[in-house]
Coordinates of C-alpha atoms and ligand atoms in Angstrom, one line a residue:
X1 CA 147.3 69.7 80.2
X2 CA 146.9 72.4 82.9
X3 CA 145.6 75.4 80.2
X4 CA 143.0 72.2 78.8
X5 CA 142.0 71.9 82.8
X6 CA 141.5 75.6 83.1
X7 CA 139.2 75.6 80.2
X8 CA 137.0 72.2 81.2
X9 CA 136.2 73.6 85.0
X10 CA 134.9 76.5 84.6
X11 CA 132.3 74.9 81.5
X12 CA 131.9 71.9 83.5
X13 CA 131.3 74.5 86.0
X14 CA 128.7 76.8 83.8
X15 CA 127.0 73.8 82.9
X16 CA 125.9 72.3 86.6
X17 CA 124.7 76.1 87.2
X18 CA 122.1 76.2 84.2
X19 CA 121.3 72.8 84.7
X20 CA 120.0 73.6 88.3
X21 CA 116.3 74.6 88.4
X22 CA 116.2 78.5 89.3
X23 CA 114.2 79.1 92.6
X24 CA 111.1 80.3 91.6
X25 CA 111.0 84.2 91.0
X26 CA 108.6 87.1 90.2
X27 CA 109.5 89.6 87.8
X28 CA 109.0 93.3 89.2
X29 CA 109.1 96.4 87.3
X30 CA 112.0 97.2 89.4
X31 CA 113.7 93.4 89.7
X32 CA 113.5 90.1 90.0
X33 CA 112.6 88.5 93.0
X34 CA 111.7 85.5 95.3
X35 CA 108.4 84.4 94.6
X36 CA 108.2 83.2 98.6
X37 CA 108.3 87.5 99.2
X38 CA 105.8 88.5 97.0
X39 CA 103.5 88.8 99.6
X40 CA 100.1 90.2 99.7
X41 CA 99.1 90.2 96.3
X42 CA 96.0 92.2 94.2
X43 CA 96.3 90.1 91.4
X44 CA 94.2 92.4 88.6
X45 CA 94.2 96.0 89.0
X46 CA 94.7 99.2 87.0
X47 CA 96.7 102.5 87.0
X48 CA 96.1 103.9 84.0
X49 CA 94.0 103.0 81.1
X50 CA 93.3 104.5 77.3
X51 CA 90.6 102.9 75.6
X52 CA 91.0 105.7 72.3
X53 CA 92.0 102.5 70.4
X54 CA 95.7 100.6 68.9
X55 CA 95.3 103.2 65.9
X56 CA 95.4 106.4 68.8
X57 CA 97.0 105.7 71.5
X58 CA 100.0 107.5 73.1
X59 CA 101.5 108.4 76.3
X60 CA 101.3 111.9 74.7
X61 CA 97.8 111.8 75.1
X62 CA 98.1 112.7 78.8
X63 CA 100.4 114.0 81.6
X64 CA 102.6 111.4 83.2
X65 CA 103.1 113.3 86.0
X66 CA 99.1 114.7 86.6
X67 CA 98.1 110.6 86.5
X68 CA 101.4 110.0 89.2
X69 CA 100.1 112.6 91.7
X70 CA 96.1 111.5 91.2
X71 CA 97.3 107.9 91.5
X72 CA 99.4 107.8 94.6
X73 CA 97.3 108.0 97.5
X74 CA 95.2 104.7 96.2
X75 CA 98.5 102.8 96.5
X76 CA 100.2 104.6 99.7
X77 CA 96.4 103.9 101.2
X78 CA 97.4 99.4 100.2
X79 CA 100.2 99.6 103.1
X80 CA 97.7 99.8 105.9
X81 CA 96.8 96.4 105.0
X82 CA 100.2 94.9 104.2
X83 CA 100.3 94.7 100.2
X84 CA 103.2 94.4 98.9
X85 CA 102.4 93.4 95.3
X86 CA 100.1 95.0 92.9
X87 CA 99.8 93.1 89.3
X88 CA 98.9 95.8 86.6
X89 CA 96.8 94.3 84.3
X90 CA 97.0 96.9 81.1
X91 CA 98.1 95.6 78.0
X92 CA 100.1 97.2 75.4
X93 CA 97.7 99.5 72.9
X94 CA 95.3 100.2 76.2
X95 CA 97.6 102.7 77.9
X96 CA 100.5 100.6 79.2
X97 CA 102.6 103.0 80.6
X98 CA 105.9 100.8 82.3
X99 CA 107.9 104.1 83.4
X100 CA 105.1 105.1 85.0
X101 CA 104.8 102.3 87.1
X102 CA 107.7 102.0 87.5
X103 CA 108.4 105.2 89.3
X104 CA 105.1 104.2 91.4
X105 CA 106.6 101.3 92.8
X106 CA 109.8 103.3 93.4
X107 CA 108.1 106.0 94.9
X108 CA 105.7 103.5 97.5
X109 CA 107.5 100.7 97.9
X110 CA 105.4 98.5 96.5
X111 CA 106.3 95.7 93.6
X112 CA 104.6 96.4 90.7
X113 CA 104.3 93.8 88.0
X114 CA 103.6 94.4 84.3
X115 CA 103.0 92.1 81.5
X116 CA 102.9 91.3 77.8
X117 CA 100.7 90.0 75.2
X118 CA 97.9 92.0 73.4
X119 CA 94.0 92.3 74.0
X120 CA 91.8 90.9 71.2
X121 CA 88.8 91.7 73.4
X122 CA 86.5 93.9 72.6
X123 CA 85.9 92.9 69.0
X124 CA 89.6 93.4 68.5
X125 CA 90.1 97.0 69.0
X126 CA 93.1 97.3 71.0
X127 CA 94.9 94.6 68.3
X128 CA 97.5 96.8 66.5
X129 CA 97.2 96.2 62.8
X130 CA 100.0 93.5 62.5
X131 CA 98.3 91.7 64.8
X132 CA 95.8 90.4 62.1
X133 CA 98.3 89.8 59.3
X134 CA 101.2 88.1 61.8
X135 CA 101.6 84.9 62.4
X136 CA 101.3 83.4 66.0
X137 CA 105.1 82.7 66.0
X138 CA 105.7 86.5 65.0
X139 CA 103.3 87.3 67.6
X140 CA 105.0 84.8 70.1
X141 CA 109.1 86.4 69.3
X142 CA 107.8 90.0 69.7
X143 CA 106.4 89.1 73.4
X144 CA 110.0 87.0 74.1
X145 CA 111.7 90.4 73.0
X146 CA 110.1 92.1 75.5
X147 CA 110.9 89.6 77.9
X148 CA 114.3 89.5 77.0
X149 CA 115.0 92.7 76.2
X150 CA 112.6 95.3 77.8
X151 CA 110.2 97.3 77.1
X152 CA 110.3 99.9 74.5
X153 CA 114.1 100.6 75.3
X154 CA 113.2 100.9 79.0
X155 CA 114.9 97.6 80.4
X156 CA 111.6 97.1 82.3
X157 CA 110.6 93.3 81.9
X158 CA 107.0 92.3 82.1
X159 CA 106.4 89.8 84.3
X160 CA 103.5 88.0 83.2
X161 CA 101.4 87.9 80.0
X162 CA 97.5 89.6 79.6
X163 CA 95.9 88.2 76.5
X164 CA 91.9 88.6 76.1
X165 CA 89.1 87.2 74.0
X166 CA 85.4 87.7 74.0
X167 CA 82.5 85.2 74.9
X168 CA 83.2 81.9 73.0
X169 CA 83.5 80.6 70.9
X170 CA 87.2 82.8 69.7
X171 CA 88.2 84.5 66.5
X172 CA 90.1 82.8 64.6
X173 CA 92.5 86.4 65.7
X174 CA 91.9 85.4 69.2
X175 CA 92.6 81.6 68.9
X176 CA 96.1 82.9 67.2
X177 CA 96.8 85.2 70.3
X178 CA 96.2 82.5 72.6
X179 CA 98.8 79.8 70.5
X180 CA 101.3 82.7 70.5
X181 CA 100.5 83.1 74.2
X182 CA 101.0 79.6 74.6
X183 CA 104.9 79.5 72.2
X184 CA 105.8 82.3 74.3
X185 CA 105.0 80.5 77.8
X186 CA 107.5 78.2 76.7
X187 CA 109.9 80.2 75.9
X188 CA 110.1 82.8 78.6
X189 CA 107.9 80.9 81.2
X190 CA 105.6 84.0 81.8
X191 CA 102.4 82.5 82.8
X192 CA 99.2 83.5 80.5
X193 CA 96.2 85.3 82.7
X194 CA 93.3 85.7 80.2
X195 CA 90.5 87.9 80.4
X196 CA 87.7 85.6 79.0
X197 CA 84.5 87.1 78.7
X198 CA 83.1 83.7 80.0
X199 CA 83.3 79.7 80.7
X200 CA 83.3 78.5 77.4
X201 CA 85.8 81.4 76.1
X202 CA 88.0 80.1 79.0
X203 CA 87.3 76.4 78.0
X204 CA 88.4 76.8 74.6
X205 CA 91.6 79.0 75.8
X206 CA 92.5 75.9 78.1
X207 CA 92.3 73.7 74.9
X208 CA 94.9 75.8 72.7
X209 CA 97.2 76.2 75.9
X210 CA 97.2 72.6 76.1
X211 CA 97.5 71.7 71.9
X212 CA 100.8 73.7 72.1
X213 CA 102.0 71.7 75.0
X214 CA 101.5 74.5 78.1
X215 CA 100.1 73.1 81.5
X216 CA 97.0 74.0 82.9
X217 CA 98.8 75.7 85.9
X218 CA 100.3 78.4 83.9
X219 CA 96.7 79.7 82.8
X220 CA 94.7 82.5 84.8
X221 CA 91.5 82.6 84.0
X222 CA 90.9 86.0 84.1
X223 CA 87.0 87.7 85.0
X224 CA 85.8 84.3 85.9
X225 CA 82.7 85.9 88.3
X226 CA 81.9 86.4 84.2
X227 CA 80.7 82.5 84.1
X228 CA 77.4 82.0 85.6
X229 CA 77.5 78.3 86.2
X230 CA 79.5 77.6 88.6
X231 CA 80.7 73.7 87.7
X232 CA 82.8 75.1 85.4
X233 CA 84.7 76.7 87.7
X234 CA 85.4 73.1 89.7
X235 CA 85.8 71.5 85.9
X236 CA 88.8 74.4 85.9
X237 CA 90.6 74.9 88.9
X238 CA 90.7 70.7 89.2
X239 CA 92.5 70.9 86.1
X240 CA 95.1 73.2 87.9
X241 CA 94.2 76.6 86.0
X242 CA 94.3 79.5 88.1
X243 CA 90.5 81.0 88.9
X244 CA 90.9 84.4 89.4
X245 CA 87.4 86.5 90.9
X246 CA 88.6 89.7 90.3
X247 CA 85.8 92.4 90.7
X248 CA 85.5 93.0 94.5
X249 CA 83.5 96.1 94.8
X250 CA 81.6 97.2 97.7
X251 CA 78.2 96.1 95.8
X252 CA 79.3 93.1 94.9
X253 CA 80.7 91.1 98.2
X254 CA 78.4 89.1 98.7
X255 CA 78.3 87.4 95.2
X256 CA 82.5 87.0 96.4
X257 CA 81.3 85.5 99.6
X258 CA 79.2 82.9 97.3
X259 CA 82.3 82.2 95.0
X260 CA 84.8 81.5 98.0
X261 CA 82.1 79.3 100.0
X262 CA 82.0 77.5 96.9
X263 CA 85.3 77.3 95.6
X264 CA 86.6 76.3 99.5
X265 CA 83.2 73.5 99.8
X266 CA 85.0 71.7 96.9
X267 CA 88.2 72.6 97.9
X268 CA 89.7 74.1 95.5
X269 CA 90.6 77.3 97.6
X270 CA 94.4 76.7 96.4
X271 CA 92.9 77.7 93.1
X272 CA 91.5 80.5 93.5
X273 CA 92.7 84.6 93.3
X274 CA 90.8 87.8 94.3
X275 CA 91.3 91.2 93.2
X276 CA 89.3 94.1 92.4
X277 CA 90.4 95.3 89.0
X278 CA 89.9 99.1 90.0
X279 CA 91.4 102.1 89.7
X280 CA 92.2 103.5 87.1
X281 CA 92.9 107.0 85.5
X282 CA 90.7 107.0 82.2
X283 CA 92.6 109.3 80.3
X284 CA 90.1 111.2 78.1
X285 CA 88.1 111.7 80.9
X286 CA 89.1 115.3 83.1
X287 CA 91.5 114.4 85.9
X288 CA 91.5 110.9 84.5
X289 CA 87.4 110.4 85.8
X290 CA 86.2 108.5 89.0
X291 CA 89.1 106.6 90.5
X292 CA 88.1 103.3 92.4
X293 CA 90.1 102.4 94.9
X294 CA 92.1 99.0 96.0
X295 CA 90.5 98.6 99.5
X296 CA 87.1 97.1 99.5
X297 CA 89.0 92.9 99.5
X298 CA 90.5 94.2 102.8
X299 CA 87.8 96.4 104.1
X300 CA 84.7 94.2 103.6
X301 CA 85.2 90.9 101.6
X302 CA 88.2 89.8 104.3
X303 CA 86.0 90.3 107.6
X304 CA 83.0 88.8 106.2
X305 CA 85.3 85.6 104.9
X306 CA 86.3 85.2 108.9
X307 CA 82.4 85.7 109.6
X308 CA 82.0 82.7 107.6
X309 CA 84.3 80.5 109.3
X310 CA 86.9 80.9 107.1
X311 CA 90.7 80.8 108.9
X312 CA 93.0 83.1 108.6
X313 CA 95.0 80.2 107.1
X314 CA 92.3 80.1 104.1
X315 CA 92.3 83.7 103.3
X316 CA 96.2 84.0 103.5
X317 CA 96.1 80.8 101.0
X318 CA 94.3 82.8 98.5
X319 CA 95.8 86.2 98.9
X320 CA 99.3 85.3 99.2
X321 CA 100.4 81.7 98.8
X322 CA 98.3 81.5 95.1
X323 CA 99.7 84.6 93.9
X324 CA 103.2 83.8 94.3
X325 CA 102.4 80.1 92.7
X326 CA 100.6 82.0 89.7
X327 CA 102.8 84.6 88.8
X328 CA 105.8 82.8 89.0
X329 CA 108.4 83.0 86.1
X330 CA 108.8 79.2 85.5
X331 CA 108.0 76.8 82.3
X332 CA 105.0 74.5 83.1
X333 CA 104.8 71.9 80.6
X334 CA 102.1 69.8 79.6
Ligands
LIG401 ZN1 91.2 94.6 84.1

């Protein structure tokens, strides 16, 4: 009787535990943490990218510690204005480099979050070659490997997945990608941001996630300043899915000032994410080319929000209560 209690309790025990829902978390490059501290967030930026192509690319094909030195005074310069969490949006065959950030975010202090997934973009010429003959459930199990695993040996978890299609209507490759994106979602609970090279790309991206059972919430619409009409944003971000503007650039604030008036006149501001998808060291390019920096969303857009009447309250909403909804690590069901 007593050695069957000591074997029930501590089951019963384990069981209650992984019943419980997990407070929602962020996966860092470094750890795991609360999504509540994720803070200030840029939700789409780059520190390094390699557009050579799936067939070429390699972290031989430049100096880890050259693109380290060039990068760090962009991100040292995003603790003036509080960030404390910098979502690197380079997929795997396009220069992914997780040490790298990884010893950024040690070095500054600031969480760094990579992700999974692949980029079938571009008329597919980031997609390894397995990409094309896999299925969508192979795709799926080698993204939840990472996930569970690490990447590449490294024990570094990604934290979110990037997947990426052209204008609509899809490839039948890039409808595939988005149904592994979506068996993976509920698997790991990454959620899915998209670069969709416009409305109807994003439209049709919706539809798969939902097919295969995945919530509209777990869905970042990635480059959505790409759509020009701007219903479609409303038709979007009422569904739930994330609406992420995410090219602030000194020429282009005013066009952000249009999207937030808009976006915040339907209110749908709890929808929406800025970010400036800058950086990044092109390597190829000597010195890694023109660097952009991180600053102009705190510089420019922010002050002219509050010149519009926005509240602090508004702004803070976009910049730091969305993120930590969007990139939390949970399993959003249909
Ligand atoms: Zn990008």
């Amino acid at each position: 009787m007593k050695s069957r209690h000591a074997f029930t309790t501590p089951l019963f025990l384990v069981l209650i535990l992984s019943c419980r829902e997990k407070a929602p978390h962020i996966i860092t490059v470094t750890s795991e943490i609360p999504a509540s501290s994720i803070g200030i967030t840029l939700p789409h930026e780059h520190i390094v990218v390699d557009f050579i192509g799936a067939d070429s690319v390699s972290p031989d094909r430049y100096d880890s510690d050259s693109v380290f030195i060039r990068v760090l005074p962009f991100l040292n310069e995003l603790k003036k204005h509080q960030v404390q969490t910098f979502v690197e949006c380079t997929p795997n065959y396009l220069g992914r480099d997780v040490r790298l950030l990884q010893r950024l975010s040690k070095e500054t202090g600031i969480n760094i979050i990579t992700n999974t997934g692949y980029y079938g973009a571009a008329h597919e010429k980031y997609l390894p070659q397995h990409a094309f003959t896999e299925s969508a459930e192979e795709l799926a199990q080698r993204w939840i490997d990472e996930f569970n695993n690490g990447i590449n040996g490294t024990g570094i978890k990604p934290g979110f997945m990037k997947l990426s299609a052209d204008t609509g209507p899809l490839t039948e490759t890039q409808r595939k990608i988005m149904k592994a994106g979506a068996l993976a979602h509920l698997k790991t609970g990454l959620s899915i941001a998209v670069h969709s090279g416009d409305g109807n790309a994003a439209k049709e991206e919706l539809e798969i996630f939902l097919e295969n059972g995945v919530a509209p919430d777990a869905f970042i619409w990635v480059h959505a300043q790409n759509e020009k009409n701007f219903e479609m944003f409303k038709e979007m971000a009422s569904q739930g899915v994330w609406v992420e503007f995410d090219y602030v650039h000194t020429e282009t604030i005013e066009q952000y000032v249009g999207f937030m008036n808009y976006m915040k006149a339907n209110n749908l501001l709890h929808r929406a994410l800025l970010s400036h998808d800058a950086g990044w060291y092109n390597v190829g390019e000597a010195g890694g080319g023109g660097f952009r920096g991180f600053t102009a969303l705190f510089e420019i857009l922010l002050p002219r929000l509050l010149e519009e009447g926005f509240t602090q309250n508004e702004i803070d909403q976009v910049i730091k209560i969305n993120p930590a909804q969007a990139f939390r690590v949970g399993v959003r069901k249909r």
